[in-house]
Coordinates of C-alpha atoms in Angstrom, one line a residue:
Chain K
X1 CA 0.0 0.0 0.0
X2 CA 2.8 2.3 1.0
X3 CA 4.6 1.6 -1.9
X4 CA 1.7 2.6 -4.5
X5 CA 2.2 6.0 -2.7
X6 CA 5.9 6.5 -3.9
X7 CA 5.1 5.1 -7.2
X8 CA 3.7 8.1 -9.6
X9 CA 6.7 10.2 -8.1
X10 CA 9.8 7.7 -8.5
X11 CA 8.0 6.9 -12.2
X12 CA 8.0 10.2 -13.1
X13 CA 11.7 10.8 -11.8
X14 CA 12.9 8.1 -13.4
X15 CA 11.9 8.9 -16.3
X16 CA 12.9 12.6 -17.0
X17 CA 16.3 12.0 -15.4
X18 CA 16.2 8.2 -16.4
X19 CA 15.7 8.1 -20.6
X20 CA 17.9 11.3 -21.2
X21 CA 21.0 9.9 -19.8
X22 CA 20.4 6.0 -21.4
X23 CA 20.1 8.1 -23.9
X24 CA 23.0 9.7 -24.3
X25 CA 25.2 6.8 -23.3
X26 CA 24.0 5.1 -26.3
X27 CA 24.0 7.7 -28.7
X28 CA 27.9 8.6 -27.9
X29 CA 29.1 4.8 -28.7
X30 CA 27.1 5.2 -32.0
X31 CA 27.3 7.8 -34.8
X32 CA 24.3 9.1 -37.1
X33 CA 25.4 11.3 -40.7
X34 CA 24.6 11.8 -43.8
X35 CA 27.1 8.8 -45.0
X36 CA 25.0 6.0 -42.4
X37 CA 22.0 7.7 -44.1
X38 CA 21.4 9.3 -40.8
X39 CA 20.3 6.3 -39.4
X40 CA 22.4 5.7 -35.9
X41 CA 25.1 2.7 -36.1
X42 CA 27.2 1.7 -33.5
X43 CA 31.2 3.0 -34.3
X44 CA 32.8 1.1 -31.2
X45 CA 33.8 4.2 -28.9
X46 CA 34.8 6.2 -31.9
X47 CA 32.8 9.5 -30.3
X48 CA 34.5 8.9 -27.0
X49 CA 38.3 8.9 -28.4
X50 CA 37.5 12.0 -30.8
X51 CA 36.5 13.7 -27.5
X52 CA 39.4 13.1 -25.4
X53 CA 41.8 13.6 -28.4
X54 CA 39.9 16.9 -28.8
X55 CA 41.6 20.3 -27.4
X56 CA 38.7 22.0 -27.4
X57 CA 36.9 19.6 -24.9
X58 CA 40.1 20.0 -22.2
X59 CA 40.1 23.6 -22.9
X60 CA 36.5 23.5 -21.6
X61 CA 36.7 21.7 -19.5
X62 CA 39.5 23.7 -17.7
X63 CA 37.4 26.7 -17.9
X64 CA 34.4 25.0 -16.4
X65 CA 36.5 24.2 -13.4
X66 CA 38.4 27.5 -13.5
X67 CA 34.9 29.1 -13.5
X68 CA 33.8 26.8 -10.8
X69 CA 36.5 27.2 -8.1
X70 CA 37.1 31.2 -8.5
X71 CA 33.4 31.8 -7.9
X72 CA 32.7 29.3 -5.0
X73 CA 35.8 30.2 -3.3
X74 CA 34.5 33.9 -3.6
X75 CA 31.1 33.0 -2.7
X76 CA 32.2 31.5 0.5
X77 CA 34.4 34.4 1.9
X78 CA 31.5 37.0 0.8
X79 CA 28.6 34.8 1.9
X80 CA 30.9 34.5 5.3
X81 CA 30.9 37.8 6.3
X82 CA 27.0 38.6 5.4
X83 CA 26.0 36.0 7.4
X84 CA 27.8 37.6 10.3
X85 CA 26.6 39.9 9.4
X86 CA 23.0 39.5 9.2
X87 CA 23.6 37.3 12.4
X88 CA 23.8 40.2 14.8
X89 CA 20.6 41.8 16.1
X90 CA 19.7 45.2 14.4
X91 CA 16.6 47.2 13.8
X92 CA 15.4 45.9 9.9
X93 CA 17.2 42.5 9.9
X94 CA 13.8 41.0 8.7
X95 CA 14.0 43.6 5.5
X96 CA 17.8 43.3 5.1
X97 CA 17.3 39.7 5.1
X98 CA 14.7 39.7 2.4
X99 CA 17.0 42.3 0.3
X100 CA 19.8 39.9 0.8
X101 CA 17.4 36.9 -0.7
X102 CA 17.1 39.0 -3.9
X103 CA 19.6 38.5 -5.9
X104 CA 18.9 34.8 -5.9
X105 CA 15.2 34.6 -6.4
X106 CA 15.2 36.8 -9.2
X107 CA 15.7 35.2 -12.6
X108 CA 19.0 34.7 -14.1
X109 CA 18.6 35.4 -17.3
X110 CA 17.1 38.9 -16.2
X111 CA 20.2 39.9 -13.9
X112 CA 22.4 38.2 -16.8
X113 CA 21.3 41.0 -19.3
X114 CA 21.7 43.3 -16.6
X115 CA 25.1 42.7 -16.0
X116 CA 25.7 42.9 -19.7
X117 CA 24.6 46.3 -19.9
X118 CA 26.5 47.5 -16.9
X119 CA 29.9 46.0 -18.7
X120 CA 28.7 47.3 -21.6
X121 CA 31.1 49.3 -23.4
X122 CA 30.6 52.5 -24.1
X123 CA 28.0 53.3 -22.6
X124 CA 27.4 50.8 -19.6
X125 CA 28.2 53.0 -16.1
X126 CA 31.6 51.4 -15.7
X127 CA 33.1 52.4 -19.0
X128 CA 31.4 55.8 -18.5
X129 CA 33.4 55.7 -15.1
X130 CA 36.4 55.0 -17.0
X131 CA 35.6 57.9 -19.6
X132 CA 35.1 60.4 -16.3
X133 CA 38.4 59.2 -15.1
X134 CA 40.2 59.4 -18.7
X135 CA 41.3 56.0 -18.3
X136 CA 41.7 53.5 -21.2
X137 CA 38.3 51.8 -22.1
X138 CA 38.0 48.2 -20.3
X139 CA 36.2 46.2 -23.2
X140 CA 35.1 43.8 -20.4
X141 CA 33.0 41.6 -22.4
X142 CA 34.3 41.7 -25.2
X143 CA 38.2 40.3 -24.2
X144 CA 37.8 36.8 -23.4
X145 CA 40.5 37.0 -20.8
X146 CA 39.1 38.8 -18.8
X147 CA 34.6 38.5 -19.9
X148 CA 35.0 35.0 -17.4
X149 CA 35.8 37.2 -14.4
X150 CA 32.8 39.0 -15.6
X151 CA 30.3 35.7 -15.5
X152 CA 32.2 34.5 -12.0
X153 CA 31.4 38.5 -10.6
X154 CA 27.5 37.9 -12.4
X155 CA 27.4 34.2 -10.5
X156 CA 29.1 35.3 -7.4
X157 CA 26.3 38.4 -7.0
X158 CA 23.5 35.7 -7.6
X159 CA 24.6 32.9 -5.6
X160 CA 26.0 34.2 -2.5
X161 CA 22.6 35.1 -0.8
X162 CA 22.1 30.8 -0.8
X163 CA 25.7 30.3 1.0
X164 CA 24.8 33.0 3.0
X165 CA 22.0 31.8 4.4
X166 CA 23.2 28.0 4.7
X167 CA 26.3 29.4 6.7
X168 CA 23.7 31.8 9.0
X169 CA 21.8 28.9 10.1
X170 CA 25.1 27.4 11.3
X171 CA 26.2 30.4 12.7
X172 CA 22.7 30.3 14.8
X173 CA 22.9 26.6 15.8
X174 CA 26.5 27.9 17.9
X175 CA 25.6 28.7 21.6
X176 CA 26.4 32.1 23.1
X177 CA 27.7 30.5 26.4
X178 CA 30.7 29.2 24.1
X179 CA 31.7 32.7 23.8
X180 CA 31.0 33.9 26.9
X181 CA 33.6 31.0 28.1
X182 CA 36.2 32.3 26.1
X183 CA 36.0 35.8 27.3
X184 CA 36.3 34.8 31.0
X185 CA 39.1 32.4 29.8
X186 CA 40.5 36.1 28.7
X187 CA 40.4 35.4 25.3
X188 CA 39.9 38.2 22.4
X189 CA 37.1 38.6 20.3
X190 CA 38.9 38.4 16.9
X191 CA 40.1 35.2 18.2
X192 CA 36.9 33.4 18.8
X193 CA 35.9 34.1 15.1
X194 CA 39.2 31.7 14.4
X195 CA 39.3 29.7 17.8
X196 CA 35.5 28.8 17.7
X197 CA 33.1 30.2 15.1
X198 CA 35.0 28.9 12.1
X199 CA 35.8 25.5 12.7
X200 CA 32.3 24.7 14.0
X201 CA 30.8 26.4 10.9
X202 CA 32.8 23.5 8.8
X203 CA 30.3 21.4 8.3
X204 CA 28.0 24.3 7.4
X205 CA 30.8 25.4 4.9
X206 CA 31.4 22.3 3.5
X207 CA 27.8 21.2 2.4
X208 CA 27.3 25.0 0.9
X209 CA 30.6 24.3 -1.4
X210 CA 29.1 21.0 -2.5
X211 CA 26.0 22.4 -3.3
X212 CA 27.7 25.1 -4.9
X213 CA 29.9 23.2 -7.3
X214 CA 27.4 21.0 -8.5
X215 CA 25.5 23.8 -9.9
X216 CA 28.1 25.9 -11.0
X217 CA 29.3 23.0 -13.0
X218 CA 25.7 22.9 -15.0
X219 CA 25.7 27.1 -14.9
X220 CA 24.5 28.2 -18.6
X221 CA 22.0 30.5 -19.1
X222 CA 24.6 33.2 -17.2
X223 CA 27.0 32.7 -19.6
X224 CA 25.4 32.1 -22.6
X225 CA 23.5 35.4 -22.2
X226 CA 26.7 37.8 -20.6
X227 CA 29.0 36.6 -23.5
X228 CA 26.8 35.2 -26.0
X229 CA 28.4 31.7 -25.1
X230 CA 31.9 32.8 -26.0
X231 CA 34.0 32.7 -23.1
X232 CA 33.3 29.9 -21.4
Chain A
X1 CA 19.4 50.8 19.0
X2 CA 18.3 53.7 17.1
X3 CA 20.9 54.3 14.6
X4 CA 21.6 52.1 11.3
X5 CA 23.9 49.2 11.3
X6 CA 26.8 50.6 8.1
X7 CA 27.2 47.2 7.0
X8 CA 23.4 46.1 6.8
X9 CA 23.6 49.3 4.7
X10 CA 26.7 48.1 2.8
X11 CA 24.7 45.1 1.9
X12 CA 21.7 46.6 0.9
X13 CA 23.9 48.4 -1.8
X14 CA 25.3 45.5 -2.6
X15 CA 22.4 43.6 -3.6
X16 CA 20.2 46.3 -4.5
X17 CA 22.8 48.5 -6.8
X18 CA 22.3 46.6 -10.3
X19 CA 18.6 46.1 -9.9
X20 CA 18.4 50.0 -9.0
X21 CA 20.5 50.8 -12.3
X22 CA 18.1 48.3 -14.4
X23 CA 15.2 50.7 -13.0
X24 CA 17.4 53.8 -13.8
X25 CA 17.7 52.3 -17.5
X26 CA 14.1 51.8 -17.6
X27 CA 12.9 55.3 -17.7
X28 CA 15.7 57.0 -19.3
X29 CA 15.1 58.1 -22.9
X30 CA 18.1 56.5 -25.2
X31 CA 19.8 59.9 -25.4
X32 CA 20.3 59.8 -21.8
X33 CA 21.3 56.8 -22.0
X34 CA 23.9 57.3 -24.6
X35 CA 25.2 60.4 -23.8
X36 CA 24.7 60.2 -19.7
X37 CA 27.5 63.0 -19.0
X38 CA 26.3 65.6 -21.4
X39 CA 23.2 67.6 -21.1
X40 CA 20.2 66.2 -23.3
X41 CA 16.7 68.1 -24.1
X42 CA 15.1 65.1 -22.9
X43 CA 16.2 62.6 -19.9
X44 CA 13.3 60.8 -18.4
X45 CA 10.3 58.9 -20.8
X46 CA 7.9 56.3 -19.9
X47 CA 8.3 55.5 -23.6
X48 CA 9.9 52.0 -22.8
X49 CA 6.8 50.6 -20.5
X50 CA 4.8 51.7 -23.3
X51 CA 6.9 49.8 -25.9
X52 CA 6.7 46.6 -24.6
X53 CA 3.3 46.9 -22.9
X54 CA 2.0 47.5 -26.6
X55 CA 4.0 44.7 -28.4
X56 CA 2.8 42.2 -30.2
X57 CA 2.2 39.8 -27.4
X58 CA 2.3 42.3 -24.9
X59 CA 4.3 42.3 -22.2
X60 CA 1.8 41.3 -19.4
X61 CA 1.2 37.9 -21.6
X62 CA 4.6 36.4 -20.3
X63 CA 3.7 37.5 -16.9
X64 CA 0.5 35.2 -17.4
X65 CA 2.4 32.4 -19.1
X66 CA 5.0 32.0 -16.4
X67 CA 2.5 32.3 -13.4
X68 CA 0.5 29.6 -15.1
X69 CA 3.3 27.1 -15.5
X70 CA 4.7 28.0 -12.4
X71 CA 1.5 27.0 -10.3
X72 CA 0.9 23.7 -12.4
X73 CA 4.3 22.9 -11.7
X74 CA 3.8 23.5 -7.9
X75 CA 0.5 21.7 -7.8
X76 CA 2.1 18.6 -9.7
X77 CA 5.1 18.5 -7.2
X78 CA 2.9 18.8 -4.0
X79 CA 0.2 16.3 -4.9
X80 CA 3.2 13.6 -6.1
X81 CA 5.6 14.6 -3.1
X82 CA 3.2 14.5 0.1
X83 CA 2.6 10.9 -0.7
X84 CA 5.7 9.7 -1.8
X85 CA 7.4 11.8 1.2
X86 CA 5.1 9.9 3.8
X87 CA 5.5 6.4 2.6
X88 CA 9.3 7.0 2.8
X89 CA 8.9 7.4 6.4
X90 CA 6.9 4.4 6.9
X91 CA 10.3 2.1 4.8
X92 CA 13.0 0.5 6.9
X93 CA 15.5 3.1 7.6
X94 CA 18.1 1.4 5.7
X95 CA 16.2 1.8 2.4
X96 CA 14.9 5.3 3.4
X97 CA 18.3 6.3 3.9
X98 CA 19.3 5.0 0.3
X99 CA 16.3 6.6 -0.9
X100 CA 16.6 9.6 0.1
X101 CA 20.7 9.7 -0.9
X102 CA 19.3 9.0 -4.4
X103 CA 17.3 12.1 -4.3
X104 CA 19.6 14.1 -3.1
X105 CA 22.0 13.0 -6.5
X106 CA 18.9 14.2 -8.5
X107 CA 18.9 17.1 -6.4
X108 CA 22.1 18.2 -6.9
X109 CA 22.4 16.5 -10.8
X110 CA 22.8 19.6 -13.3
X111 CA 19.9 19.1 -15.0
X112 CA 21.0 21.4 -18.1
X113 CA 22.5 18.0 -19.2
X114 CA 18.9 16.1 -19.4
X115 CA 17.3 19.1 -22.0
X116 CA 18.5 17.9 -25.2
X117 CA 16.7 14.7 -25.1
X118 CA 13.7 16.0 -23.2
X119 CA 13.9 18.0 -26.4
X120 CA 13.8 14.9 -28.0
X121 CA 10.5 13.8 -25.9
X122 CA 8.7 16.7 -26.8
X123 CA 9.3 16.9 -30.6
X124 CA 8.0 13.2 -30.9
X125 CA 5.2 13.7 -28.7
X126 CA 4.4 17.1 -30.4
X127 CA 4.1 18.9 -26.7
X128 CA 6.8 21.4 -27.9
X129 CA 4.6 24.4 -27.1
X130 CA 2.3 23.5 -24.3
X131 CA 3.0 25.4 -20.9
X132 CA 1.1 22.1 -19.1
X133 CA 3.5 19.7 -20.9
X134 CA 6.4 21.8 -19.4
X135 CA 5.9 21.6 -16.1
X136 CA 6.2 17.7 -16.2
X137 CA 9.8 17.6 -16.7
X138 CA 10.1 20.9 -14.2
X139 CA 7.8 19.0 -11.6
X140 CA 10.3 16.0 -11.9
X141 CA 13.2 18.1 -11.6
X142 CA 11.7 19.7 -8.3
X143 CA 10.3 16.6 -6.7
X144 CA 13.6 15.4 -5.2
X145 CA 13.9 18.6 -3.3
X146 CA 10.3 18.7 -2.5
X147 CA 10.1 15.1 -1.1
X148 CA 13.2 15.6 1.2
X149 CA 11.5 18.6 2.6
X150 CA 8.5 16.8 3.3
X151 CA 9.8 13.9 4.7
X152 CA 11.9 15.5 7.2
X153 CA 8.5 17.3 8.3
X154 CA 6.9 13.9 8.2
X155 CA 9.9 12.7 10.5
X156 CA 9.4 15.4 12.7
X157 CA 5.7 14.3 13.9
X158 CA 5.2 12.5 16.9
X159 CA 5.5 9.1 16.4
X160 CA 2.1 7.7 17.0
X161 CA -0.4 10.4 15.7
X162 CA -0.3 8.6 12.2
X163 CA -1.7 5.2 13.9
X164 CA -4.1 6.7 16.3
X165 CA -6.1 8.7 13.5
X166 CA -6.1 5.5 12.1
X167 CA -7.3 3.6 14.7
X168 CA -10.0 6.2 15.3
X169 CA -11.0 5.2 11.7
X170 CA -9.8 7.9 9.3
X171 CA -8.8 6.4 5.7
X172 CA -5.5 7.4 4.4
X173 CA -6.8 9.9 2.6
X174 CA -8.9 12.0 5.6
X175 CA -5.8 11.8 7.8
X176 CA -3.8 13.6 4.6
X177 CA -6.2 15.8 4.6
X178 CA -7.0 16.7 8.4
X179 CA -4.3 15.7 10.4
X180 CA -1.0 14.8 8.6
X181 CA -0.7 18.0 5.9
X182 CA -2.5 20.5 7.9
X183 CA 0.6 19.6 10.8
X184 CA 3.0 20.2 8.0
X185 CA 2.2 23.4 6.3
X186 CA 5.1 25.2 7.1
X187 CA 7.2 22.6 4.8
X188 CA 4.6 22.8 1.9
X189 CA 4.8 26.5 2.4
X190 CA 8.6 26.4 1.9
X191 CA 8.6 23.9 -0.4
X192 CA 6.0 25.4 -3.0
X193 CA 7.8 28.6 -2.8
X194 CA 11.5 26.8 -3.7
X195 CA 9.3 25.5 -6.6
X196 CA 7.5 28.4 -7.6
X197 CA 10.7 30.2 -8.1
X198 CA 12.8 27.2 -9.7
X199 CA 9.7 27.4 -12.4
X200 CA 9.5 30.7 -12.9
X201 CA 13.2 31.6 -13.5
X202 CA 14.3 27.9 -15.2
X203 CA 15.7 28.7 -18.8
X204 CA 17.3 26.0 -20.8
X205 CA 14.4 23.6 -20.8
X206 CA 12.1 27.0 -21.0
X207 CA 14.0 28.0 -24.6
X208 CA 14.2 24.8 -26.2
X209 CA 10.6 24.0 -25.8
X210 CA 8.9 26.9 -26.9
X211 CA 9.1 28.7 -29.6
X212 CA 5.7 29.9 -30.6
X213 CA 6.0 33.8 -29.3
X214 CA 2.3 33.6 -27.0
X215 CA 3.6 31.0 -25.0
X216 CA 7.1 32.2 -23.9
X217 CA 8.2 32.0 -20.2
X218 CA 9.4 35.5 -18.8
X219 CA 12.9 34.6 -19.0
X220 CA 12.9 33.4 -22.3
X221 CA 10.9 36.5 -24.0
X222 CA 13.8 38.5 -21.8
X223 CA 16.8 36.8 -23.1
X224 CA 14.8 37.1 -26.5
X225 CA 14.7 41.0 -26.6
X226 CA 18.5 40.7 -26.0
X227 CA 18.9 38.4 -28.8
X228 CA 16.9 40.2 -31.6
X229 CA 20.2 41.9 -32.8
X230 CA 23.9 41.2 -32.5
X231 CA 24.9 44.3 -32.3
X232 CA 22.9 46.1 -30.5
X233 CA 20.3 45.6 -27.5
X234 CA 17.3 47.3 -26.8
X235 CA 18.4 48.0 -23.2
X236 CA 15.8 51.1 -22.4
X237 CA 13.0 48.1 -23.4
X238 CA 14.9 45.5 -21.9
X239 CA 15.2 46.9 -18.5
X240 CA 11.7 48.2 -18.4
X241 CA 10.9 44.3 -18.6
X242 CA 13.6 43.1 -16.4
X243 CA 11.3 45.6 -13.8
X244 CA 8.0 44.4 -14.4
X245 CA 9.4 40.9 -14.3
X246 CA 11.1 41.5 -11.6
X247 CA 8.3 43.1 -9.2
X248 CA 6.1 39.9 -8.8
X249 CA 9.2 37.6 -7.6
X250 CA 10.0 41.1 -5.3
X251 CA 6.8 40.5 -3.6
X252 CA 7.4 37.0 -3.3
X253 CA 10.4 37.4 -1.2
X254 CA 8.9 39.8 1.2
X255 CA 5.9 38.3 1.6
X256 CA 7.8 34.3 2.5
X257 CA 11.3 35.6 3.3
X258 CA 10.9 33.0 6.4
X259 CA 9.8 30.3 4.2
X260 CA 12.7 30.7 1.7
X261 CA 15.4 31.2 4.5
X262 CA 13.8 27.6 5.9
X263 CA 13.3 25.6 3.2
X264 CA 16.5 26.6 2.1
X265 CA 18.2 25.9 4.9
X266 CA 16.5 22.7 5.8
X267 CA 17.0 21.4 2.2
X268 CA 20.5 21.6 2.4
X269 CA 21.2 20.2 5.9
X270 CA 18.5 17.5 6.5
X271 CA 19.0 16.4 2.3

């Protein structure tokens, strides 16, 4: 009886997540073109060598990962020091809250486009910053050496407010009696940030960077909108 | 206790400052836009509302589409993952635990992967443009969150109610519907609004299955205005819908900032 109960749901998982990825395993050992009459046959792993031989697929790849470790690893120190932020007791921290949730709620695609016209060049409000300055044009978006620091600082703005507010409800699950025992032990403030927030807020830290890198590894509409899919 | 905390400030800037240029962008005639240091005969225009609120669909027609597909998905999710959630709780531990590791996998998987051959799916089955179609694949792409939620709430009952409703002779699905989901409603409440907002902002499925221009998601018919030219982007008209678009998700995080912060949060521990 229970079991009928999980059914429609595992079914349905199954399936979505289930048929695409049989899918795909057997389409890569076989190859489809105009010369097989488009009609799939199998080519014995040909697909699989082509792609490790190929330079573009390492090159990719190292950008995917370059992409994913910059922006976590920024993430984390931002979303850090919000959440202690946002942990102290203030007047508005309801509202600030909610302002901090912004960023991520809101589409990406919309803050993607955004962010384009900000780096845009000439006329976004850094290059007219630039202009003010008399400084050299920055082309942002247009230079591929530097438009993937643009999409980490796009991904970074969006995604912090979720590692923010994993690493807050770590901060709140720490008593306050731990602190007060290090002050009568005559220890210093600054030190119980190292000493005892930041190794109990491991954990917290930890399961916010796994979270993180599995969807920064699968980020696309970001980049595909900021760059037009060229950079990364 | 009076005075303002600089850094909750330095935060609000921090978060707020792009969307505040977007809205800047929206009412400023192109002139202004293109010449912002110099002085210009005419700076401010509700011109751009009026452009996209008079296209051809209008503006407000994505707004429909995208609520529309985001409640379906919602209800789809809730009505599979009460029932799946609560007969995980009732399997050995050692299987629930397995379960629910599996979930999380799907949870976590990046789906951008699967939506080439859902693309597949829908050409064969011809559901290319149907906003109900879509939120099949979204509702299975949200379920594994939703039932971890859910279950955890489940969990967190007191053992016995379950069995003494149903020795008082409540079927399985009066004690759903008075005891067990009423108890729960904070989790729904979280849940449904991690949904609503995965639905309403999800892209790469959104853009390969529709094409027809009256049934486009928000953030397709936005990344759409962007794409009409290579060289140049509409950005007065753009930002004016990135506003619009973005007010009803505004309300959504004031209204259930508490329900986001928890379902986040208790997604990511308890999964």
């Amino acid at each position: 009886m229970n079991l009928i109960l999980l059914l429609p749901a595992s079914c349905l998982i199954i399936i979505i997540f289930g048929f695409p990825l049989i899918r795909y395993t057997w389409l890569s050992f076989h190859a489809s073109t105009v010369v097989t009459g488009l009609e799939p046959i199998a080519n014995n792993g040909v697909n699989w060598i082509r792609l490790i031989s190929d330079q573009r697929f390492w090159q990719d790849t190292f950008q995917t990962v370059r992409f994913a470790a910059l922006s976590v690893t920024l993430e984390i120190i931002l979303a850090l020091i919000i959440a202690l932020i946002l942990d102290q007791r203030w007047r508005g921290r309801g509202l600030v809250r909610s302002i901090t949730l912004l960023p991520w709620a809101l589409p990406t695609t919309i803050m993607a486009l955004g962010w384009r016209w900000i780096f845009n060049s000439p006329y976004g409000p850094i290059e007219q910053f630039m202009q003010y300055l008399n400084l050299n044009p920055l082309n942002i978006l247009s230079n591929p050496k530097v438009a993937w620091l643009a999409t980490v600082f796009g991904d970074v703005w969006k995604t912090t407010p979720f590692v923010a507010i994993i690493i807050l409800a770590g901060l709140q699950t720490i008593s306050n009696d731990l602190f007060e025992a290090f002050k009568l032990e005559g220890g210093k403030p600054k030190e119980a940030l190292i000493e005892i927030t930041l190794p109990l807020l491991m954990p917290y830290i930890l399961l916010a960077i796994i979270f993180r890198l599995a969807q920064a590894f699968g980020v696309f509409d970001l980049i595909q909108i900021m760059t037009g899919g060229g950079a990364s | 206790m009076n005075k303002i905390n600089p850094w909750f400030v330095a935060i609000c800037i921090w978060s707020l400052a792009p969307l505040l240029w977007q809205l800047y962008t929206s009412f400023s005639t192109s002139e202004a836009l293109t010449m912002p240091l110099s002085e210009v005969e005419k700076r401010w225009t509700f011109d751009n509302y009026i452009q996209i609120l008079n296209a051809e669909p209008p503006f407000w027609r994505y707004l429909i589409n995208s609520t529309i597909l985001s409640l379906s998905t919602t209800i789809i999710t809730l009505i599979l993952s009460i029932p799946a959630a609560y007969s995980i709780t009732k399997l050995p531990t050692f299987i629930a635990n397995n379960f629910k590791r599996v979930l999380l996998s799907a949870a976590l998987f990046p789906y951008v992967l699967l939506f080439l051959a859902l693309l597949e799916v829908a050409r064969k089955l011809n559901i290319g443009n149907n906003l109900l179609a879509l939120s099949i694949p979204y509702s299975a792409l949200s379920i594994p969150l939703a039932v971890l939620l859910i279950s955890s709430a489940f969990n967190d009952l007191p053992d016995g109610l379950d069995e003494a409703a149903r020795l008082e002779g409540l079927n399985l699905f009066q004690r759903f519907r008075y005891i067990l989901v009423p108890l729960i409603r904070p989790a729904v409440a979280s849940t449904s609004i991690l949904v609503f907002i995965f639905s309403w902002n999800e892209y790469p499925i959104a853009l390969t299955w529709l094409s027809k221009e009256n049934v486009l998601t928000l953030p397709v018919a936005i990344a759409r205005i962007a794409g009409s030219s290579v060289y140049s982007v509409p950005y007065g008209a753009y930002a004016a819908a990135t506003v619009l678009g973005s007010i009803p998700l505004l309300i959504v995080v004031m209204i259930f900032q508490k329900q986001i912060v928890s379902g986040l949060t208790k997604g990511a521990i308890k999964g």
